[in-house]
Amino acid sequence: MFRKSWLPLARVDQVAKPGDFLSMGLLGRPVMIVHGQDGEIRVMSRTCLHRAAQVAEGNGNRKLFTCPYHAWSYDTAGQLLRAPLLEGAEDFSEPDCRLPQVRTEIWQGFILANFDPDAAPFAPQVTTFETYFEKFRLVDMAVVRTLVYASDWNWKVLVENFMEAYHHIGVHQETLEHSCHARFPRARQ
């Protein structure tokens, strides 16, 4: 399901300048968000095409992403620019090598990615919500701080827990149940 969905990864302000990048894992794949020297923001693989070493970790600003193993170098569009000692190699062409790209779309300052090349564009799917979101001025928002919580539990249970108050009658009987009731008021007869 997630491989065919638009997934929000970051905000444009997190890669504001050409060369800015963020590394992350996305559905088990190492990817990076890169603000290209050409002004385009892309989501692409950060795995070298040669021996699968990572060409980037963390975040920062670069003009080149160089593999630490054999020094293959890619530009901010993912194009291979240099493969040392392979000049004249049979059936090898640097221009034919590019880091795999993930379909990317920008919406209201959010950078979204989708592994499905045939997925419908994101923006038309949410046009009915545009009026509602206008008042929040999403495009003007910026990331102030990022928090990462290492968790060895099923995150879906955590999300579901925050979406319902039913558990208040047990665990939070003396605290949250008073203000966030688990019981619905009975309908008048």
JSON list of C-alpha atoms in Angstrom, two decimals:
[
{"chain": "A", "resi": 1, "resn": "MET", "atom": "CA", "xyz": [0.00, 0.00, 0.00]},
{"chain": "A", "resi": 2, "resn": "PHE", "atom": "CA", "xyz": [2.71, 2.51, 0.97]},
{"chain": "A", "resi": 3, "resn": "ARG", "atom": "CA", "xyz": [4.75, 1.86, -2.20]},
{"chain": "A", "resi": 4, "resn": "LYS", "atom": "CA", "xyz": [1.82, 3.20, -4.26]},
{"chain": "A", "resi": 5, "resn": "SER", "atom": "CA", "xyz": [1.02, 6.15, -1.98]},
{"chain": "A", "resi": 6, "resn": "TRP", "atom": "CA", "xyz": [2.32, 9.68, -1.75]},
{"chain": "A", "resi": 7, "resn": "LEU", "atom": "CA", "xyz": [4.51, 9.85, 1.36]},
{"chain": "A", "resi": 8, "resn": "PRO", "atom": "CA", "xyz": [5.50, 13.17, 2.98]},
{"chain": "A", "resi": 9, "resn": "LEU", "atom": "CA", "xyz": [9.25, 13.13, 3.67]},
{"chain": "A", "resi": 10, "resn": "ALA", "atom": "CA", "xyz": [10.36, 16.64, 4.53]},
{"chain": "A", "resi": 11, "resn": "ARG", "atom": "CA", "xyz": [9.75, 20.33, 3.96]},
{"chain": "A", "resi": 12, "resn": "VAL", "atom": "CA", "xyz": [11.29, 22.42, 1.20]},
{"chain": "A", "resi": 13, "resn": "ASP", "atom": "CA", "xyz": [12.91, 24.70, 3.80]},
{"chain": "A", "resi": 14, "resn": "GLN", "atom": "CA", "xyz": [14.99, 21.72, 4.99]},
{"chain": "A", "resi": 15, "resn": "VAL", "atom": "CA", "xyz": [16.77, 21.67, 1.61]},
{"chain": "A", "resi": 16, "resn": "ALA", "atom": "CA", "xyz": [16.52, 25.39, 0.89]},
{"chain": "A", "resi": 17, "resn": "LYS", "atom": "CA", "xyz": [19.72, 25.94, -1.10]},
{"chain": "A", "resi": 18, "resn": "PRO", "atom": "CA", "xyz": [21.15, 24.15, -4.12]},
{"chain": "A", "resi": 19, "resn": "GLY", "atom": "CA", "xyz": [23.31, 21.29, -2.86]},
{"chain": "A", "resi": 20, "resn": "ASP", "atom": "CA", "xyz": [21.34, 20.82, 0.38]},
{"chain": "A", "resi": 21, "resn": "PHE", "atom": "CA", "xyz": [20.48, 17.19, 1.06]},
{"chain": "A", "resi": 22, "resn": "LEU", "atom": "CA", "xyz": [18.80, 14.96, 3.65]},
{"chain": "A", "resi": 23, "resn": "SER", "atom": "CA", "xyz": [19.44, 11.22, 3.93]},
{"chain": "A", "resi": 24, "resn": "MET", "atom": "CA", "xyz": [16.83, 8.77, 5.15]},
{"chain": "A", "resi": 25, "resn": "GLY", "atom": "CA", "xyz": [15.39, 5.32, 4.76]},
{"chain": "A", "resi": 26, "resn": "LEU", "atom": "CA", "xyz": [12.12, 5.03, 2.87]},
{"chain": "A", "resi": 27, "resn": "LEU", "atom": "CA", "xyz": [10.30, 1.70, 2.94]},
{"chain": "A", "resi": 28, "resn": "GLY", "atom": "CA", "xyz": [13.58, -0.12, 3.45]},
{"chain": "A", "resi": 29, "resn": "ARG", "atom": "CA", "xyz": [15.47, 1.78, 0.76]},
{"chain": "A", "resi": 30, "resn": "PRO", "atom": "CA", "xyz": [18.25, 4.31, 1.42]},
{"chain": "A", "resi": 31, "resn": "VAL", "atom": "CA", "xyz": [17.24, 7.56, -0.28]},
{"chain": "A", "resi": 32, "resn": "MET", "atom": "CA", "xyz": [18.15, 11.22, -0.16]},
{"chain": "A", "resi": 33, "resn": "ILE", "atom": "CA", "xyz": [16.31, 14.41, -0.87]},
{"chain": "A", "resi": 34, "resn": "VAL", "atom": "CA", "xyz": [18.53, 16.75, -2.86]},
{"chain": "A", "resi": 35, "resn": "HIS", "atom": "CA", "xyz": [18.08, 20.34, -3.94]},
{"chain": "A", "resi": 36, "resn": "GLY", "atom": "CA", "xyz": [19.83, 20.17, -7.30]},
{"chain": "A", "resi": 37, "resn": "GLN", "atom": "CA", "xyz": [22.14, 22.81, -8.70]},
{"chain": "A", "resi": 38, "resn": "ASP", "atom": "CA", "xyz": [19.45, 23.20, -11.38]},
{"chain": "A", "resi": 39, "resn": "GLY", "atom": "CA", "xyz": [16.89, 24.24, -8.72]},
{"chain": "A", "resi": 40, "resn": "GLU", "atom": "CA", "xyz": [14.93, 20.96, -8.80]},
{"chain": "A", "resi": 41, "resn": "ILE", "atom": "CA", "xyz": [14.22, 19.05, -5.60]},
{"chain": "A", "resi": 42, "resn": "ARG", "atom": "CA", "xyz": [14.53, 15.31, -6.10]},
{"chain": "A", "resi": 43, "resn": "VAL", "atom": "CA", "xyz": [14.22, 12.13, -4.09]},
{"chain": "A", "resi": 44, "resn": "MET", "atom": "CA", "xyz": [16.72, 9.55, -5.28]},
{"chain": "A", "resi": 45, "resn": "SER", "atom": "CA", "xyz": [18.66, 6.50, -4.24]},
{"chain": "A", "resi": 46, "resn": "ARG", "atom": "CA", "xyz": [21.82, 7.14, -2.28]},
{"chain": "A", "resi": 47, "resn": "THR", "atom": "CA", "xyz": [23.29, 3.76, -3.19]},
{"chain": "A", "resi": 48, "resn": "CYS", "atom": "CA", "xyz": [26.21, 3.76, -5.61]},
{"chain": "A", "resi": 49, "resn": "LEU", "atom": "CA", "xyz": [25.46, 1.92, -8.83]},
{"chain": "A", "resi": 50, "resn": "HIS", "atom": "CA", "xyz": [28.81, 0.12, -8.76]},
{"chain": "A", "resi": 51, "resn": "ARG", "atom": "CA", "xyz": [29.15, -1.77, -5.46]},
{"chain": "A", "resi": 52, "resn": "ALA", "atom": "CA", "xyz": [26.16, -0.45, -3.50]},
{"chain": "A", "resi": 53, "resn": "ALA", "atom": "CA", "xyz": [28.01, 1.68, -0.95]},
{"chain": "A", "resi": 54, "resn": "GLN", "atom": "CA", "xyz": [26.14, 4.71, 0.40]},
{"chain": "A", "resi": 55, "resn": "VAL", "atom": "CA", "xyz": [27.15, 7.97, -1.30]},
{"chain": "A", "resi": 56, "resn": "ALA", "atom": "CA", "xyz": [25.58, 10.10, 1.47]},
{"chain": "A", "resi": 57, "resn": "GLU", "atom": "CA", "xyz": [24.76, 9.93, 5.16]},
{"chain": "A", "resi": 58, "resn": "GLY", "atom": "CA", "xyz": [23.05, 12.51, 7.36]},
{"chain": "A", "resi": 59, "resn": "ASN", "atom": "CA", "xyz": [22.45, 15.93, 5.87]},
{"chain": "A", "resi": 60, "resn": "GLY", "atom": "CA", "xyz": [24.47, 18.85, 4.59]},
{"chain": "A", "resi": 61, "resn": "ASN", "atom": "CA", "xyz": [25.37, 20.65, 1.38]},
{"chain": "A", "resi": 62, "resn": "ARG", "atom": "CA", "xyz": [27.37, 19.19, -1.51]},
{"chain": "A", "resi": 63, "resn": "LYS", "atom": "CA", "xyz": [27.91, 19.60, -5.22]},
{"chain": "A", "resi": 64, "resn": "LEU", "atom": "CA", "xyz": [29.02, 15.96, -5.58]},
{"chain": "A", "resi": 65, "resn": "PHE", "atom": "CA", "xyz": [28.13, 12.70, -3.88]},
{"chain": "A", "resi": 66, "resn": "THR", "atom": "CA", "xyz": [31.20, 10.49, -3.98]},
{"chain": "A", "resi": 67, "resn": "CYS", "atom": "CA", "xyz": [31.17, 6.80, -3.17]},
{"chain": "A", "resi": 68, "resn": "PRO", "atom": "CA", "xyz": [33.71, 6.03, -0.42]},
{"chain": "A", "resi": 69, "resn": "TYR", "atom": "CA", "xyz": [34.51, 2.64, -1.98]},
{"chain": "A", "resi": 70, "resn": "HIS", "atom": "CA", "xyz": [35.67, 3.34, -5.56]},
{"chain": "A", "resi": 71, "resn": "ALA", "atom": "CA", "xyz": [35.16, 7.13, -5.72]},
{"chain": "A", "resi": 72, "resn": "TRP", "atom": "CA", "xyz": [32.36, 7.15, -8.28]},
{"chain": "A", "resi": 73, "resn": "SER", "atom": "CA", "xyz": [30.96, 10.70, -8.18]},
{"chain": "A", "resi": 74, "resn": "TYR", "atom": "CA", "xyz": [27.39, 11.81, -8.86]},
{"chain": "A", "resi": 75, "resn": "ASP", "atom": "CA", "xyz": [26.02, 15.33, -9.25]},
{"chain": "A", "resi": 76, "resn": "THR", "atom": "CA", "xyz": [22.98, 16.73, -7.45]},
{"chain": "A", "resi": 77, "resn": "ALA", "atom": "CA", "xyz": [20.70, 15.33, -10.17]},
{"chain": "A", "resi": 78, "resn": "GLY", "atom": "CA", "xyz": [22.10, 11.83, -9.56]},
{"chain": "A", "resi": 79, "resn": "GLN", "atom": "CA", "xyz": [24.07, 11.75, -12.83]},
{"chain": "A", "resi": 80, "resn": "LEU", "atom": "CA", "xyz": [27.37, 9.86, -12.72]},
{"chain": "A", "resi": 81, "resn": "LEU", "atom": "CA", "xyz": [30.14, 12.32, -13.55]},
{"chain": "A", "resi": 82, "resn": "ARG", "atom": "CA", "xyz": [33.24, 10.31, -12.79]},
{"chain": "A", "resi": 83, "resn": "ALA", "atom": "CA", "xyz": [34.15, 6.62, -12.55]},
{"chain": "A", "resi": 84, "resn": "PRO", "atom": "CA", "xyz": [37.93, 6.49, -12.00]},
{"chain": "A", "resi": 85, "resn": "LEU", "atom": "CA", "xyz": [40.02, 4.16, -14.17]},
{"chain": "A", "resi": 86, "resn": "LEU", "atom": "CA", "xyz": [37.08, 3.16, -16.36]},
{"chain": "A", "resi": 87, "resn": "GLU", "atom": "CA", "xyz": [37.97, 5.40, -19.30]},
{"chain": "A", "resi": 88, "resn": "GLY", "atom": "CA", "xyz": [37.67, 3.27, -22.41]},
{"chain": "A", "resi": 89, "resn": "ALA", "atom": "CA", "xyz": [35.95, 0.36, -20.66]},
{"chain": "A", "resi": 90, "resn": "GLU", "atom": "CA", "xyz": [33.91, -1.64, -23.14]},
{"chain": "A", "resi": 91, "resn": "ASP", "atom": "CA", "xyz": [30.13, -1.02, -23.02]},
{"chain": "A", "resi": 92, "resn": "PHE", "atom": "CA", "xyz": [30.48, 1.51, -20.18]},
{"chain": "A", "resi": 93, "resn": "SER", "atom": "CA", "xyz": [29.22, 5.05, -20.53]},
{"chain": "A", "resi": 94, "resn": "GLU", "atom": "CA", "xyz": [29.08, 7.50, -17.64]},
{"chain": "A", "resi": 95, "resn": "PRO", "atom": "CA", "xyz": [26.14, 9.42, -19.21]},
{"chain": "A", "resi": 96, "resn": "ASP", "atom": "CA", "xyz": [24.08, 6.20, -19.11]},
{"chain": "A", "resi": 97, "resn": "CYS", "atom": "CA", "xyz": [24.48, 5.92, -15.31]},
{"chain": "A", "resi": 98, "resn": "ARG", "atom": "CA", "xyz": [22.18, 7.82, -13.00]},
{"chain": "A", "resi": 99, "resn": "LEU", "atom": "CA", "xyz": [21.05, 7.15, -9.44]},
{"chain": "A", "resi": 100, "resn": "PRO", "atom": "CA", "xyz": [17.48, 5.80, -9.52]},
{"chain": "A", "resi": 101, "resn": "GLN", "atom": "CA", "xyz": [14.92, 8.55, -9.01]},
{"chain": "A", "resi": 102, "resn": "VAL", "atom": "CA", "xyz": [11.76, 8.36, -6.92]},
{"chain": "A", "resi": 103, "resn": "ARG", "atom": "CA", "xyz": [8.77, 10.27, -8.21]},
{"chain": "A", "resi": 104, "resn": "THR", "atom": "CA", "xyz": [8.69, 13.57, -6.33]},
{"chain": "A", "resi": 105, "resn": "GLU", "atom": "CA", "xyz": [6.07, 16.25, -5.90]},
{"chain": "A", "resi": 106, "resn": "ILE", "atom": "CA", "xyz": [5.99, 19.47, -3.86]},
{"chain": "A", "resi": 107, "resn": "TRP", "atom": "CA", "xyz": [2.70, 20.46, -2.23]},
{"chain": "A", "resi": 108, "resn": "GLN", "atom": "CA", "xyz": [2.31, 23.43, 0.13]},
{"chain": "A", "resi": 109, "resn": "GLY", "atom": "CA", "xyz": [6.01, 23.21, 1.03]},
{"chain": "A", "resi": 110, "resn": "PHE", "atom": "CA", "xyz": [5.92, 19.46, 1.67]},
{"chain": "A", "resi": 111, "resn": "ILE", "atom": "CA", "xyz": [8.20, 17.16, -0.31]},
{"chain": "A", "resi": 112, "resn": "LEU", "atom": "CA", "xyz": [6.30, 13.99, -1.19]},
{"chain": "A", "resi": 113, "resn": "ALA", "atom": "CA", "xyz": [7.56, 10.81, -2.84]},
{"chain": "A", "resi": 114, "resn": "ASN", "atom": "CA", "xyz": [5.89, 7.86, -4.52]},
{"chain": "A", "resi": 115, "resn": "PHE", "atom": "CA", "xyz": [7.56, 4.68, -5.79]},
{"chain": "A", "resi": 116, "resn": "ASP", "atom": "CA", "xyz": [4.72, 4.11, -8.26]},
{"chain": "A", "resi": 117, "resn": "PRO", "atom": "CA", "xyz": [5.56, 5.79, -11.59]},
{"chain": "A", "resi": 118, "resn": "ASP", "atom": "CA", "xyz": [1.91, 5.48, -12.65]},
{"chain": "A", "resi": 119, "resn": "ALA", "atom": "CA", "xyz": [0.37, 7.03, -9.54]},
{"chain": "A", "resi": 120, "resn": "ALA", "atom": "CA", "xyz": [-2.00, 9.93, -10.04]},
{"chain": "A", "resi": 121, "resn": "PRO", "atom": "CA", "xyz": [-0.48, 13.30, -9.09]},
{"chain": "A", "resi": 122, "resn": "PHE", "atom": "CA", "xyz": [-1.00, 14.25, -5.44]},
{"chain": "A", "resi": 123, "resn": "ALA", "atom": "CA", "xyz": [-2.25, 17.84, -5.68]},
{"chain": "A", "resi": 124, "resn": "PRO", "atom": "CA", "xyz": [-5.47, 17.13, -7.66]},
{"chain": "A", "resi": 125, "resn": "GLN", "atom": "CA", "xyz": [-6.41, 14.49, -5.08]},
{"chain": "A", "resi": 126, "resn": "VAL", "atom": "CA", "xyz": [-6.62, 17.11, -2.31]},
{"chain": "A", "resi": 127, "resn": "THR", "atom": "CA", "xyz": [-8.19, 20.07, -4.13]},
{"chain": "A", "resi": 128, "resn": "THR", "atom": "CA", "xyz": [-11.37, 19.72, -2.05]},
{"chain": "A", "resi": 129, "resn": "PHE", "atom": "CA", "xyz": [-9.28, 20.45, 1.07]},
{"chain": "A", "resi": 130, "resn": "GLU", "atom": "CA", "xyz": [-7.51, 23.57, -0.29]},
{"chain": "A", "resi": 131, "resn": "THR", "atom": "CA", "xyz": [-9.97, 26.03, 1.21]},
{"chain": "A", "resi": 132, "resn": "TYR", "atom": "CA", "xyz": [-9.66, 24.38, 4.61]},
{"chain": "A", "resi": 133, "resn": "PHE", "atom": "CA", "xyz": [-5.84, 24.40, 4.53]},
{"chain": "A", "resi": 134, "resn": "GLU", "atom": "CA", "xyz": [-5.59, 28.04, 3.31]},
{"chain": "A", "resi": 135, "resn": "LYS", "atom": "CA", "xyz": [-6.02, 29.40, 6.83]},
{"chain": "A", "resi": 136, "resn": "PHE", "atom": "CA", "xyz": [-2.99, 27.44, 8.05]},
{"chain": "A", "resi": 137, "resn": "ARG", "atom": "CA", "xyz": [-0.66, 28.93, 5.40]},
{"chain": "A", "resi": 138, "resn": "LEU", "atom": "CA", "xyz": [1.20, 25.62, 5.11]},
{"chain": "A", "resi": 139, "resn": "VAL", "atom": "CA", "xyz": [3.49, 26.91, 2.39]},
{"chain": "A", "resi": 140, "resn": "ASP", "atom": "CA", "xyz": [4.88, 29.52, 4.85]},
{"chain": "A", "resi": 141, "resn": "MET", "atom": "CA", "xyz": [5.69, 27.01, 7.59]},
{"chain": "A", "resi": 142, "resn": "ALA", "atom": "CA", "xyz": [9.25, 25.97, 8.36]},
{"chain": "A", "resi": 143, "resn": "VAL", "atom": "CA", "xyz": [10.78, 23.15, 10.35]},
{"chain": "A", "resi": 144, "resn": "VAL", "atom": "CA", "xyz": [12.17, 24.52, 13.60]},
{"chain": "A", "resi": 145, "resn": "ARG", "atom": "CA", "xyz": [13.32, 21.29, 15.19]},
{"chain": "A", "resi": 146, "resn": "THR", "atom": "CA", "xyz": [13.18, 17.61, 14.35]},
{"chain": "A", "resi": 147, "resn": "LEU", "atom": "CA", "xyz": [12.71, 15.01, 17.06]},
{"chain": "A", "resi": 148, "resn": "VAL", "atom": "CA", "xyz": [13.51, 11.36, 16.53]},
{"chain": "A", "resi": 149, "resn": "TYR", "atom": "CA", "xyz": [12.24, 8.76, 18.94]},
{"chain": "A", "resi": 150, "resn": "ALA", "atom": "CA", "xyz": [13.81, 5.33, 18.82]},
{"chain": "A", "resi": 151, "resn": "SER", "atom": "CA", "xyz": [11.00, 2.92, 19.56]},
{"chain": "A", "resi": 152, "resn": "ASP", "atom": "CA", "xyz": [10.97, -0.83, 19.79]},
{"chain": "A", "resi": 153, "resn": "TRP", "atom": "CA", "xyz": [7.20, -1.09, 19.57]},
{"chain": "A", "resi": 154, "resn": "ASN", "atom": "CA", "xyz": [4.64, -1.17, 16.82]},
{"chain": "A", "resi": 155, "resn": "TRP", "atom": "CA", "xyz": [4.11, 2.49, 15.88]},
{"chain": "A", "resi": 156, "resn": "LYS", "atom": "CA", "xyz": [0.62, 1.74, 14.54]},
{"chain": "A", "resi": 157, "resn": "VAL", "atom": "CA", "xyz": [-0.54, 0.86, 18.05]},
{"chain": "A", "resi": 158, "resn": "LEU", "atom": "CA", "xyz": [0.84, 4.17, 19.32]},
{"chain": "A", "resi": 159, "resn": "VAL", "atom": "CA", "xyz": [-1.03, 6.13, 16.62]},
{"chain": "A", "resi": 160, "resn": "GLU", "atom": "CA", "xyz": [-4.26, 4.25, 17.22]},
{"chain": "A", "resi": 161, "resn": "ASN", "atom": "CA", "xyz": [-3.89, 4.84, 20.95]},
{"chain": "A", "resi": 162, "resn": "PHE", "atom": "CA", "xyz": [-3.85, 8.61, 20.40]},
{"chain": "A", "resi": 163, "resn": "MET", "atom": "CA", "xyz": [-6.87, 8.44, 18.07]},
{"chain": "A", "resi": 164, "resn": "GLU", "atom": "CA", "xyz": [-9.27, 6.91, 20.58]},
{"chain": "A", "resi": 165, "resn": "ALA", "atom": "CA", "xyz": [-10.21, 7.57, 24.18]},
{"chain": "A", "resi": 166, "resn": "TYR", "atom": "CA", "xyz": [-11.66, 4.13, 24.91]},
{"chain": "A", "resi": 167, "resn": "HIS", "atom": "CA", "xyz": [-8.58, 3.15, 26.92]},
{"chain": "A", "resi": 168, "resn": "HIS", "atom": "CA", "xyz": [-9.17, 6.08, 29.29]},
{"chain": "A", "resi": 169, "resn": "ILE", "atom": "CA", "xyz": [-11.71, 4.03, 31.25]},
{"chain": "A", "resi": 170, "resn": "GLY", "atom": "CA", "xyz": [-8.88, 1.73, 32.31]},
{"chain": "A", "resi": 171, "resn": "VAL", "atom": "CA", "xyz": [-5.40, 3.24, 32.22]},
{"chain": "A", "resi": 172, "resn": "HIS", "atom": "CA", "xyz": [-6.37, 6.93, 32.58]},
{"chain": "A", "resi": 173, "resn": "GLN", "atom": "CA", "xyz": [-9.45, 6.59, 34.77]},
{"chain": "A", "resi": 174, "resn": "GLU", "atom": "CA", "xyz": [-8.29, 9.20, 37.30]},
{"chain": "A", "resi": 175, "resn": "THR", "atom": "CA", "xyz": [-6.62, 11.59, 34.85]},
{"chain": "A", "resi": 176, "resn": "LEU", "atom": "CA", "xyz": [-7.74, 11.91, 31.22]},
{"chain": "A", "resi": 177, "resn": "GLU", "atom": "CA", "xyz": [-11.17, 10.27, 31.53]},
{"chain": "A", "resi": 178, "resn": "HIS", "atom": "CA", "xyz": [-12.48, 13.39, 33.31]},
{"chain": "A", "resi": 179, "resn": "SER", "atom": "CA", "xyz": [-11.69, 15.69, 30.36]},
{"chain": "A", "resi": 180, "resn": "CYS", "atom": "CA", "xyz": [-11.60, 13.29, 27.38]},
{"chain": "A", "resi": 181, "resn": "HIS", "atom": "CA", "xyz": [-14.42, 10.88, 27.96]},
{"chain": "A", "resi": 182, "resn": "ALA", "atom": "CA", "xyz": [-14.37, 7.37, 26.62]},
{"chain": "A", "resi": 183, "resn": "ARG", "atom": "CA", "xyz": [-18.10, 7.07, 27.01]},
{"chain": "A", "resi": 184, "resn": "PHE", "atom": "CA", "xyz": [-20.38, 8.72, 24.50]},
{"chain": "A", "resi": 185, "resn": "PRO", "atom": "CA", "xyz": [-23.37, 10.53, 25.96]},
{"chain": "A", "resi": 186, "resn": "ARG", "atom": "CA", "xyz": [-26.49, 8.44, 25.62]},
{"chain": "A", "resi": 187, "resn": "ALA", "atom": "CA", "xyz": [-29.00, 9.62, 23.10]},
{"chain": "A", "resi": 188, "resn": "ARG", "atom": "CA", "xyz": [-32.14, 11.04, 24.58]},
{"chain": "A", "resi": 189, "resn": "GLN", "atom": "CA", "xyz": [-35.14, 8.80, 24.17]}
]
